[in-house]
Short mmCIF file of C-alpha atoms and ligand atoms in Angstrom, two decimals:
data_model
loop_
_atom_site.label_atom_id
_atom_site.label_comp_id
_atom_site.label_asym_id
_atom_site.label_seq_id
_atom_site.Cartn_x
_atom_site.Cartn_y
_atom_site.Cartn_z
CA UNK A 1 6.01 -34.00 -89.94
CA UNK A 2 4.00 -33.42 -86.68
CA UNK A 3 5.30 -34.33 -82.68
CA UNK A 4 2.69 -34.75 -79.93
CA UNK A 5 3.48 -33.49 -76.90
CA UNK A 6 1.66 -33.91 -73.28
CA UNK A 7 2.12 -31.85 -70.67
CA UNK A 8 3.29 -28.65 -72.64
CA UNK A 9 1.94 -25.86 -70.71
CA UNK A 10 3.85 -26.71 -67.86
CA UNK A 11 7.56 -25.84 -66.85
CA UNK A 12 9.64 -28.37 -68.79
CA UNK A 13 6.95 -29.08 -71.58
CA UNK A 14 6.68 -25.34 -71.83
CA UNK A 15 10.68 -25.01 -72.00
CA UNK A 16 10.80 -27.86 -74.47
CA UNK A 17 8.23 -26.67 -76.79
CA UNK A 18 9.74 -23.47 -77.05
CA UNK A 19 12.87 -24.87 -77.75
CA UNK A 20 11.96 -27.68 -80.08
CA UNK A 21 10.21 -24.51 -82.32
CA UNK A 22 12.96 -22.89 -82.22
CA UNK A 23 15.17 -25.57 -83.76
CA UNK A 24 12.90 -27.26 -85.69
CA UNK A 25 10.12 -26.78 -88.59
CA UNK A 26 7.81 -29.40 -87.45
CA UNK A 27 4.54 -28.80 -86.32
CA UNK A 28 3.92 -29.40 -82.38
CA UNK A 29 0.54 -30.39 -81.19
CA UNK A 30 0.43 -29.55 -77.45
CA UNK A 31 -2.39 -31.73 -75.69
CA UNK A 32 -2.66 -30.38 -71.96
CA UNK A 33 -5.12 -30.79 -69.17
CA UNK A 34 -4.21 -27.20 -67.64
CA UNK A 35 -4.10 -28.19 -64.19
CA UNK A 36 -3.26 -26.23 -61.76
CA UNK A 37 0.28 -26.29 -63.18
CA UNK A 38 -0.45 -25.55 -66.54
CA UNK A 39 -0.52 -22.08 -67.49
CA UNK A 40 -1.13 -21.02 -71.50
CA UNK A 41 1.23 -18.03 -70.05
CA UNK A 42 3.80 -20.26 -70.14
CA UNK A 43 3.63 -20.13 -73.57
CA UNK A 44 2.98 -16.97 -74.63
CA UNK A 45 4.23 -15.59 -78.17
CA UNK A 46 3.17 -18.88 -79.91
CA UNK A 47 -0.43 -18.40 -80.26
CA UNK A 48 0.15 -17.09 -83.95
CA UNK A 49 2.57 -19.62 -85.02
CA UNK A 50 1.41 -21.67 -87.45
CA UNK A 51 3.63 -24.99 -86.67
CA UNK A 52 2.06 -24.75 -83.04
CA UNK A 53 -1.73 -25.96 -81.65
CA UNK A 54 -2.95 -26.07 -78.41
CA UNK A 55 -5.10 -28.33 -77.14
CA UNK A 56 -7.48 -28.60 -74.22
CA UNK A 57 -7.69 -32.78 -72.33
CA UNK A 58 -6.61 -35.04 -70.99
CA UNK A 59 -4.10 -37.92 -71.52
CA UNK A 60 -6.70 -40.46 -70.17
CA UNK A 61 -9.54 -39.48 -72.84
CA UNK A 62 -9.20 -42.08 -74.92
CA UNK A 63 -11.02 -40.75 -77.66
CA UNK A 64 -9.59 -37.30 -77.74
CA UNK A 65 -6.15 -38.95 -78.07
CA UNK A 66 -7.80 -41.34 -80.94
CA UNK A 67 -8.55 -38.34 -82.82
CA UNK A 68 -5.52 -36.47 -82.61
CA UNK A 69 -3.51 -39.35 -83.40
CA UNK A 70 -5.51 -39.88 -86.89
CA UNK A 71 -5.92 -36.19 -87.38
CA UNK A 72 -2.48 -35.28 -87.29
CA UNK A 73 -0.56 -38.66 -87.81
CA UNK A 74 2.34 -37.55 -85.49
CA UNK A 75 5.85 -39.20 -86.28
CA UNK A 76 6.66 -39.28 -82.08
CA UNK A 77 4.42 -38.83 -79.14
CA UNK A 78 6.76 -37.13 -76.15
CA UNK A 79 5.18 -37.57 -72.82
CA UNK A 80 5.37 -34.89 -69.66
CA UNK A 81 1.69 -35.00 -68.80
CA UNK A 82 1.78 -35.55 -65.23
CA UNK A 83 1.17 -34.82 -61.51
CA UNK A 84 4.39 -33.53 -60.39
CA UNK A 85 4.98 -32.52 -56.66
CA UNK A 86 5.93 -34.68 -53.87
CA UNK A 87 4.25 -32.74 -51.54
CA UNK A 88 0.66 -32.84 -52.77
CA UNK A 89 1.09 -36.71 -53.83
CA UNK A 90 1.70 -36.63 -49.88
CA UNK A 91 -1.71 -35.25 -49.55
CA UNK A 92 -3.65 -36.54 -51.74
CA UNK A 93 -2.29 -39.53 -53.99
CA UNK A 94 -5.68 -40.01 -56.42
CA UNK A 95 -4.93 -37.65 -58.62
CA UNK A 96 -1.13 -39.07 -59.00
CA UNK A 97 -2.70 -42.55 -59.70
CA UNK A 98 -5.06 -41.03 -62.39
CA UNK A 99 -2.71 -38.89 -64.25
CA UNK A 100 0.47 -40.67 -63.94
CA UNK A 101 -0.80 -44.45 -64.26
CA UNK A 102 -4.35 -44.92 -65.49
CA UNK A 103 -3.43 -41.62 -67.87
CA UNK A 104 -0.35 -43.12 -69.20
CA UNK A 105 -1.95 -46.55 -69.95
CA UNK A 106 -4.82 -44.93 -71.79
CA UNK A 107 -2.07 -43.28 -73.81
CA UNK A 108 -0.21 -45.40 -74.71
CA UNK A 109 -3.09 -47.83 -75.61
CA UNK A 110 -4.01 -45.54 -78.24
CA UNK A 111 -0.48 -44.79 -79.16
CA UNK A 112 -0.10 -48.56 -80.18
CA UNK A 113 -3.18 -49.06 -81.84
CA UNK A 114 -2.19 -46.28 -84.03
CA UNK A 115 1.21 -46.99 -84.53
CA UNK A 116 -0.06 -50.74 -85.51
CA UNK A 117 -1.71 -49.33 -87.98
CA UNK A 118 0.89 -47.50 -89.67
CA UNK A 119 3.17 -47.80 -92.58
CA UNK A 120 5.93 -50.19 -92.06
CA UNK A 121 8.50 -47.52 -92.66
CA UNK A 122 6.00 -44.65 -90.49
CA UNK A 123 5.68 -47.85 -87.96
CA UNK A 124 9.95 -48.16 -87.60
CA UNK A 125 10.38 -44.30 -87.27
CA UNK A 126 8.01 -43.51 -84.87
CA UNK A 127 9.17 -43.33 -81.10
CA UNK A 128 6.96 -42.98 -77.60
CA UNK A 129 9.12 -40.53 -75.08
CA UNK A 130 8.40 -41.46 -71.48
CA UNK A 131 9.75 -38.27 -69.64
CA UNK A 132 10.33 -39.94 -66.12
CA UNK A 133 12.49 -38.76 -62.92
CA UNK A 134 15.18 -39.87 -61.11
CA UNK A 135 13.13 -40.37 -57.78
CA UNK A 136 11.78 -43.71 -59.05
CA UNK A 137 15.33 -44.89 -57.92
CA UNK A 138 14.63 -44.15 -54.40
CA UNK A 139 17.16 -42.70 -52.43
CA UNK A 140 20.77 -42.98 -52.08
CA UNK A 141 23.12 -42.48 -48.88
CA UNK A 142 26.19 -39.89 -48.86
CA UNK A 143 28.30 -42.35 -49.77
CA UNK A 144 26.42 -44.94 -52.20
CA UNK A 145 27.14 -44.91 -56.05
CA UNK A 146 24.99 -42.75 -58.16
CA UNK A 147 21.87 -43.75 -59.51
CA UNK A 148 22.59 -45.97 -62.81
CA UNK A 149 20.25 -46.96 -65.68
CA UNK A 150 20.40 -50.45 -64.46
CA UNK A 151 19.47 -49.50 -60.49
CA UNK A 152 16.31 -51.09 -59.74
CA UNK A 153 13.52 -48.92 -59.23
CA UNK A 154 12.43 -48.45 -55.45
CA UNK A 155 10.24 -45.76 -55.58
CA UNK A 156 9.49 -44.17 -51.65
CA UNK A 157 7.27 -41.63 -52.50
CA UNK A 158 3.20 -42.08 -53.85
CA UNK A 159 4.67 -39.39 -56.81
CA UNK A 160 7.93 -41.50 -57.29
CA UNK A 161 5.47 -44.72 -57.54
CA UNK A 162 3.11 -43.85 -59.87
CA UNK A 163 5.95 -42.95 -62.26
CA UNK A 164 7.48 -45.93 -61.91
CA UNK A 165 4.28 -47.71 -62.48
CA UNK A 166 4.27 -45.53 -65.86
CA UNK A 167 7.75 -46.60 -66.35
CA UNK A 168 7.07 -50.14 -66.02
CA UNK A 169 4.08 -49.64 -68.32
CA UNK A 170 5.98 -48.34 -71.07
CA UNK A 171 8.85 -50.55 -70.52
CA UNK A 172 6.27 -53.48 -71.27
CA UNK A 173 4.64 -52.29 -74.23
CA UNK A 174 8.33 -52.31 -75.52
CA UNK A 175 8.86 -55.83 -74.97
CA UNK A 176 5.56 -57.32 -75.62
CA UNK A 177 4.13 -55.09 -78.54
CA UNK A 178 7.49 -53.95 -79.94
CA UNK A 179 6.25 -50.44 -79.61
CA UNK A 180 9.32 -48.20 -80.26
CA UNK A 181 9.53 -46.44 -76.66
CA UNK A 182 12.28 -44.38 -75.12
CA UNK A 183 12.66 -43.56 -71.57
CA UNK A 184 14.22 -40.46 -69.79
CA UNK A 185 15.00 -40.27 -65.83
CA UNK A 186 16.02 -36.87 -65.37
CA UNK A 187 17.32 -35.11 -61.76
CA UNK A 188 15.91 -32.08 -60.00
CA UNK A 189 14.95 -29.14 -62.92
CA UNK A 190 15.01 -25.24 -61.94
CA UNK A 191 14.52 -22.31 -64.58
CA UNK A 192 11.61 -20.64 -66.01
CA UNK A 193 8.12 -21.27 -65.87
CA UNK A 194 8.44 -23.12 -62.65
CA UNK A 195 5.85 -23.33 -60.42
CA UNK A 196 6.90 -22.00 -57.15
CA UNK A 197 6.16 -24.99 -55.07
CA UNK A 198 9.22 -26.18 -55.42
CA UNK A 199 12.28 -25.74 -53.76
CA UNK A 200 14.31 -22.97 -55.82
CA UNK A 201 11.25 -20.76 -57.05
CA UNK A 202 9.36 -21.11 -53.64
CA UNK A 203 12.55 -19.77 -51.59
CA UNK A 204 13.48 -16.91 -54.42
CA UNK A 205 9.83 -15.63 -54.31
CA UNK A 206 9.39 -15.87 -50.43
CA UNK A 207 12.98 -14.17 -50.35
CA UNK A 208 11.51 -11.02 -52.33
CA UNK A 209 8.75 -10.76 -50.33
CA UNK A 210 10.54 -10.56 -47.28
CA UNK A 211 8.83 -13.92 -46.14
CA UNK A 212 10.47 -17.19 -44.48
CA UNK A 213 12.60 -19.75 -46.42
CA UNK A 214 11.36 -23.10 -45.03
CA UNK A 215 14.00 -25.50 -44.92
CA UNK A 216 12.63 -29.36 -44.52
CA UNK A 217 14.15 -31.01 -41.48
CA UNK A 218 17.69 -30.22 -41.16
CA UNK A 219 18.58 -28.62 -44.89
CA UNK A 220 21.15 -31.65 -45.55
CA UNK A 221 19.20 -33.28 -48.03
CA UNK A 222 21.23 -33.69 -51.49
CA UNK A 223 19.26 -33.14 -55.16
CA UNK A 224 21.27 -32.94 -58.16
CA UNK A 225 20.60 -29.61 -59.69
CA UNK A 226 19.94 -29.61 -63.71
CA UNK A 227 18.76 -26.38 -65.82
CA UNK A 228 15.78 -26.77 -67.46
CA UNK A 229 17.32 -26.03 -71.12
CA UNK A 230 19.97 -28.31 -70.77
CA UNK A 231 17.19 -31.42 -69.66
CA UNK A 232 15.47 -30.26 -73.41
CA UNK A 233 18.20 -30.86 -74.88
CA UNK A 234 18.60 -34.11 -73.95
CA UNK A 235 15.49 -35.04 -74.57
CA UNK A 236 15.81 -33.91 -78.57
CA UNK A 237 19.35 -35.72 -78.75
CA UNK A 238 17.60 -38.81 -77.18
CA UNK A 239 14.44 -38.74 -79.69
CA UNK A 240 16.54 -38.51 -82.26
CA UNK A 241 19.46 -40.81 -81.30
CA UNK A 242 18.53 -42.95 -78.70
CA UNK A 243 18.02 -46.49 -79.13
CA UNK A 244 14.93 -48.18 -78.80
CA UNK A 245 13.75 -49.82 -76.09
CA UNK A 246 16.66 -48.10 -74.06
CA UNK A 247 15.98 -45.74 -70.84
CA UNK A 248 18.46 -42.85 -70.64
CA UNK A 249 19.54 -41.05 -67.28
CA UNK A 250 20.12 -37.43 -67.36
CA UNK A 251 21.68 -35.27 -64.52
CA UNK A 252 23.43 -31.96 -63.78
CA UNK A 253 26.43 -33.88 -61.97
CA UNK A 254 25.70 -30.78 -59.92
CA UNK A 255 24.58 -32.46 -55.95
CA UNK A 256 24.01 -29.78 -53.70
CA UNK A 257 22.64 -29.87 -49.71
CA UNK A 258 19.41 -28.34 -49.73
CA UNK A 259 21.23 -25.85 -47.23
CA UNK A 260 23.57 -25.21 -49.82
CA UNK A 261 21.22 -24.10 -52.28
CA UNK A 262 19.37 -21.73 -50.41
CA UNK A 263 23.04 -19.99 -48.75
CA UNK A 264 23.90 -19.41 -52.93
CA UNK A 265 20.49 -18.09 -53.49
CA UNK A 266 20.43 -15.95 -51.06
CA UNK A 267 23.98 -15.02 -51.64
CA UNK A 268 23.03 -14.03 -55.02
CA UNK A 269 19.96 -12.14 -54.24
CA UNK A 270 22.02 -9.97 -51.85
CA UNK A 271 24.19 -8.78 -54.79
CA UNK A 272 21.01 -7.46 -56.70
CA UNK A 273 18.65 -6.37 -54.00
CA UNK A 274 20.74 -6.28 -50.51
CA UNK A 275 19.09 -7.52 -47.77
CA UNK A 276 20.07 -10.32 -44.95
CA UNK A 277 17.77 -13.06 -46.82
CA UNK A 278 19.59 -15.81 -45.03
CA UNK A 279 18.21 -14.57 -41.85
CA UNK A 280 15.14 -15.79 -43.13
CA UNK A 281 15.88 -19.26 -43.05
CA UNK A 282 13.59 -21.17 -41.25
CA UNK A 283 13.85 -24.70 -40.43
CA UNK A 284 10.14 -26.60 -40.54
CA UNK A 285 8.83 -30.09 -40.32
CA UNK A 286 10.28 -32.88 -42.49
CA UNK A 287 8.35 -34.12 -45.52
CA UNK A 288 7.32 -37.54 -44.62
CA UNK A 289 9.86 -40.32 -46.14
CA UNK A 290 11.61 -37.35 -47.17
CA UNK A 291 14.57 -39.42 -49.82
CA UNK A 292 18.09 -38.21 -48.28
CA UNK A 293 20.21 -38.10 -51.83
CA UNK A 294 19.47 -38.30 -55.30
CA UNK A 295 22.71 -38.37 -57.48
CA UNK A 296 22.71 -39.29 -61.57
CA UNK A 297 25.05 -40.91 -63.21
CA UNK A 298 24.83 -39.29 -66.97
CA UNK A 299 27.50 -41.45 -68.73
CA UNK A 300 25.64 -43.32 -70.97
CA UNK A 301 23.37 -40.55 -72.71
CA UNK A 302 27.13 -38.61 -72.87
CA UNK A 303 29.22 -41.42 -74.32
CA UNK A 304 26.33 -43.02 -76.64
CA UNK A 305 24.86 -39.25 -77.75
CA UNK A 306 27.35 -36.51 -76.40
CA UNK A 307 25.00 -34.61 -74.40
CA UNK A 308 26.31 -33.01 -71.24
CA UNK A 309 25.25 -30.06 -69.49
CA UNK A 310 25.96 -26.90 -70.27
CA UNK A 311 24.76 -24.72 -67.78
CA UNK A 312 26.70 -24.60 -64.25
CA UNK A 313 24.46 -23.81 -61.25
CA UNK A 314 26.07 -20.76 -60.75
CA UNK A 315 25.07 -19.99 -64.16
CA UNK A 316 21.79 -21.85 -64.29
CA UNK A 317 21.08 -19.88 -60.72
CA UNK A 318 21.53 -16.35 -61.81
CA UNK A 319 19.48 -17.09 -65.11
CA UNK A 320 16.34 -18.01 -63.38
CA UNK A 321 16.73 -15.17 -60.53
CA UNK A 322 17.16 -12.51 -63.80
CA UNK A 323 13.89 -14.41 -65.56
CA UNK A 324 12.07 -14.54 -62.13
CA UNK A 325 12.76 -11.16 -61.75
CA UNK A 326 12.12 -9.88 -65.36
CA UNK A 327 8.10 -11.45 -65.18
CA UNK A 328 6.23 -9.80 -62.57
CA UNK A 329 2.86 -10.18 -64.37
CA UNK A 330 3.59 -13.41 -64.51
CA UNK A 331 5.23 -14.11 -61.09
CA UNK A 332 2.12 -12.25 -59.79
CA UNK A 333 -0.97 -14.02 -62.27
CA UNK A 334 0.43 -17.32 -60.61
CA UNK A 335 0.97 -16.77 -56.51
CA UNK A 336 -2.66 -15.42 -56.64
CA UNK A 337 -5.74 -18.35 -56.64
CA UNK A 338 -4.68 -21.71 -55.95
CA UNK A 339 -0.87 -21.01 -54.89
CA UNK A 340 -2.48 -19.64 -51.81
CA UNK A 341 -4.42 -22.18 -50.93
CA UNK A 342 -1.58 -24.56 -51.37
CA UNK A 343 1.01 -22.31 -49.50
CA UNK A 344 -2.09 -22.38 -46.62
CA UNK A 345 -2.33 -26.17 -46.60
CA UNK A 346 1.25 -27.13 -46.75
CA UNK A 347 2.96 -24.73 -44.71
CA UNK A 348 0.76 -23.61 -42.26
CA UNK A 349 0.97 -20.30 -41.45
CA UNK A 350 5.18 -21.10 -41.18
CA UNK A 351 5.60 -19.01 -44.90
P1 NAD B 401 4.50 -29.58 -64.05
O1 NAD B 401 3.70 -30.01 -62.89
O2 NAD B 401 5.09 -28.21 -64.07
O3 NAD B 401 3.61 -29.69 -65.39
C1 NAD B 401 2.80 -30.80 -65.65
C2 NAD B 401 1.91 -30.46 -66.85
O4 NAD B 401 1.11 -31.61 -67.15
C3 NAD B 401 0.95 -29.30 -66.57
O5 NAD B 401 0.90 -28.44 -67.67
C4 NAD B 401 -0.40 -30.00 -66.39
O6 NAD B 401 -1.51 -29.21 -66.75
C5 NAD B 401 -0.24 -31.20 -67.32
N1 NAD B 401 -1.11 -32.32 -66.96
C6 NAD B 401 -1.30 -32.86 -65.73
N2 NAD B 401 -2.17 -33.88 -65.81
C7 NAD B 401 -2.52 -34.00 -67.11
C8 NAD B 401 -3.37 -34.88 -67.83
N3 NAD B 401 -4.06 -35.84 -67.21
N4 NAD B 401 -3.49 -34.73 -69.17
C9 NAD B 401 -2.81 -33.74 -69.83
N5 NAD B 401 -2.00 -32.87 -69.19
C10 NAD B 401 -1.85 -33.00 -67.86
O7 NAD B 401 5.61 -30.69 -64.24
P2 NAD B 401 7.12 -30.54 -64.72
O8 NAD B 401 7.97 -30.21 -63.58
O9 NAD B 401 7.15 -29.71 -65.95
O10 NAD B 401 7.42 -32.07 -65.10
C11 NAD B 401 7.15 -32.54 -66.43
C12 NAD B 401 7.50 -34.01 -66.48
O11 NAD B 401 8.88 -34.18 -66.15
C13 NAD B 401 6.74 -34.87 -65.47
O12 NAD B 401 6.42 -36.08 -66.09
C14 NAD B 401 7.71 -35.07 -64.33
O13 NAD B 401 7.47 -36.29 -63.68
C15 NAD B 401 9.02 -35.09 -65.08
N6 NAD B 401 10.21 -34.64 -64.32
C16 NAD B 401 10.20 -33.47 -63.64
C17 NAD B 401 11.36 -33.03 -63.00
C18 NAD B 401 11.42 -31.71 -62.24
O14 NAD B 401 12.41 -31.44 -61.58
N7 NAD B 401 10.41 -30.86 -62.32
C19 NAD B 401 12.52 -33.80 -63.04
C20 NAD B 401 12.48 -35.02 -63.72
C21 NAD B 401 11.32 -35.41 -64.38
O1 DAU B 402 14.35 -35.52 -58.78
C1 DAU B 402 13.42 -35.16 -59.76
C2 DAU B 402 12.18 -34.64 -59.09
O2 DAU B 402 12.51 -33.36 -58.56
C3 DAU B 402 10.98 -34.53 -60.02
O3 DAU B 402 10.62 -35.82 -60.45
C4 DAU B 402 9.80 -33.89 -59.30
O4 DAU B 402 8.74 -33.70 -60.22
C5 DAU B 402 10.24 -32.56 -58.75
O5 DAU B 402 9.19 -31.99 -58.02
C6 DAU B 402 11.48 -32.70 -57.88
O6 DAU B 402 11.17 -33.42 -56.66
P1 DAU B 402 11.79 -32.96 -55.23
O7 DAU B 402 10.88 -33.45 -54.19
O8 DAU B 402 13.22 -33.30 -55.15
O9 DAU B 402 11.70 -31.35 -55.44
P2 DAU B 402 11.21 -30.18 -54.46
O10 DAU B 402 11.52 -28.91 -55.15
O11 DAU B 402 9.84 -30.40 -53.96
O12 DAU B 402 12.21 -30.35 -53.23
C7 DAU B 402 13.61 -30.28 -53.40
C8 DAU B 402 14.25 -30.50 -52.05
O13 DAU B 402 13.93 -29.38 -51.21
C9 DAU B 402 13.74 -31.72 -51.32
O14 DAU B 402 14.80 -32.28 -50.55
C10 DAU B 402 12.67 -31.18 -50.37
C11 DAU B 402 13.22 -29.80 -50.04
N1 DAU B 402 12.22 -28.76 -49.75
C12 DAU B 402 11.20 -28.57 -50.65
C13 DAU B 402 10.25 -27.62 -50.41
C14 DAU B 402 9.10 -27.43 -51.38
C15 DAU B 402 12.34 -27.96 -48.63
O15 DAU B 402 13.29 -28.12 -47.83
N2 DAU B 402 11.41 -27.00 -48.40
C16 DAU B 402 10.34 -26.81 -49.23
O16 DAU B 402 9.50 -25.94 -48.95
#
């Protein structure tokens, strides 16, 4: 029994493949481009296991994906591959388009040509895992319902589009090829192994480095806050539970100001290494179409499979400070190269 898995070297693939090894015997093939957010650090301590392999491409190579589909004959393909941050699909949009549209169709063209060809009993076990986000939604006001499986997408963001084209995409090769897909639209992550241009990593390393906390616009913009463990979780219960065909929302019923999150933060660092961080707070330029409230509504993955989350943000908060704080090599191998050029370009000269 092998599981494919895009994406893997970045923060939740990373999180889910070490999880999913440590709960399961399976071997885990781990097909990543290593962008700039992929990082073979991420994954350090597996290089010797034998249910693990790494390997170097691309989701859009159709004939790399050919071969590894024949080669090891996996019984689920789980998809994170993509382009992730709002910010640089802002910037520069191609490479969202490439990765997170024109890569997913290439994948799952091969995915159905090989699942066609399967075993009828191989063909009704095997499942495609679309790993998507809640921002294909669009945005909510304070007051609106949360966001609902059956909320039509209205994605305001390039980032937000292009996964709801991939949505879309995999939705259809459901209902016209049968192919046995699954669909996840998960809220705002934070943990390990994230890369610190987002929001919680970027204001607890600028903290401890004594540097500014930029703030888009005026801080009141609500995200709803989910650990990274507890979204791998539901992505195993929903492989293994969910029914096909059927997208699944997953949230930390956890909405939090963007104001609010960095008073806790810094609240927290001032218990461990005192200093006035919220005097650091500085408010900066909005993000263009900057969505004013996401908020998920988790009650069908918790009454159809009994996941909730575990981890309050509280909890969730002082875990990734502790891990943040307990890699330095790796905290430092990452803010060097590109992260500087990116800090450069999007903040310039404010952080
Ligand atoms: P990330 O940017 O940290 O990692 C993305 C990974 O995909 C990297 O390892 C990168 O090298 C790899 N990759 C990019 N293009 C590729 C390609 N063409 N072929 C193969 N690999 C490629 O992203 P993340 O935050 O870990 O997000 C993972 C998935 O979860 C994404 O699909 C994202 O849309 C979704 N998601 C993220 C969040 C969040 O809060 N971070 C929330 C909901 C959903
Ligand atoms: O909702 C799920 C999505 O969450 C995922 O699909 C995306 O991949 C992920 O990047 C994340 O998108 P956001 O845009 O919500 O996350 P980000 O960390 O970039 O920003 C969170 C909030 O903080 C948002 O309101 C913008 C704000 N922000 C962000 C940065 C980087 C700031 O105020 N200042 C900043 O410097």
């Amino acid at each position: 029994m092998t599981i494919l898995v895009t994406g893997g070297a970045g923060f939740i693939g990373a999180n889910f493949v070490h999880s999913w090894l440590g709960s399961h015997s399976e071997t885990l093939i781990n097909l990543d481009k290593l962008t700039y957010a992929g990082n073979l650090a991420n994954l350090t301590g597996l290089e010797t296991d034998p249910r693990y392999q790494f390997i170097h491409g691309d989701i859009a190579d159709r004939a790399l994906v050919s071969n590894l589909l024949t080669t090891h004959q996996p019984t689920a393909v789980l998809n994170f591959a993509a382009e992730s941050h709002v910010d640089r699909s802002i910037q520069s949009p191609g490479a969202f388009i490439q990765t997170n549209i024109v890569g997913v169709f290439n994948l799952l063209e091969e995915v159905r040509g090989y699942w066609q060809g399967l075993a009828e009993l191989a063909r009704d076990q095997f499942r495609f895992l679309q790993i998507s986000t809640d921002e294909v939604y669009g945005t909510l006001t304070p007051t609106d319902p949360a966001f609902s499986e059956t909320t039509p997408y209205r994605p305001n963001s390039p980032y937000a589009a292009s996964k709801a084209a991939a949505d879309h995409l995999v939705r259809a090769y459901h209902h016209t090829y049968g192919l046995p897909t699954l669909t996840t639209n998960c809220s705002n992550n934070y943990g390990p192994y994230q890369y610190p241009e987002k929001l919680i990593p970027l204001l607890l390393l600028n903290a401890l480095a004594g540097k500014p906390l930029p703030i888009y616009g005026n801080g009141t913009n609500i995200r709803d806050w989910l650990y990274v463990t507890d979204h791998c979780e539901a992505i195993q219960v929903v492989l293994a539970q969910g029914r096909v065909g059927e997208t699944y929302n997953i949230g930390g019923n956890n909405e939090k100001t963007n104001l609010e999150v960095v008073h806790t933060l810094c609240d927290l660092l001032a218990e461990i290494k005192p200093r006035d961080y919220q005097a650091l707070i500085q408010f900066v330029p909005d993000r263009p179409g900057h969505d004013l409230r996401y908020a998920i509504d988790a009650t069908k993955i918790t009454q159809e499979l009994g996941w909730w989350p575990r981890m309050t943000f509280e909890q969730g908060l002082r875990a990734t400070v502790g891990w943040y704080l307990e890699h330095p090599h790796w905290v430092d191998s990452i803010i060097s190269g590109e992260y500087q050029h990116w800090v450069a370009t999007q903040y310039q000269g404010q952080s």
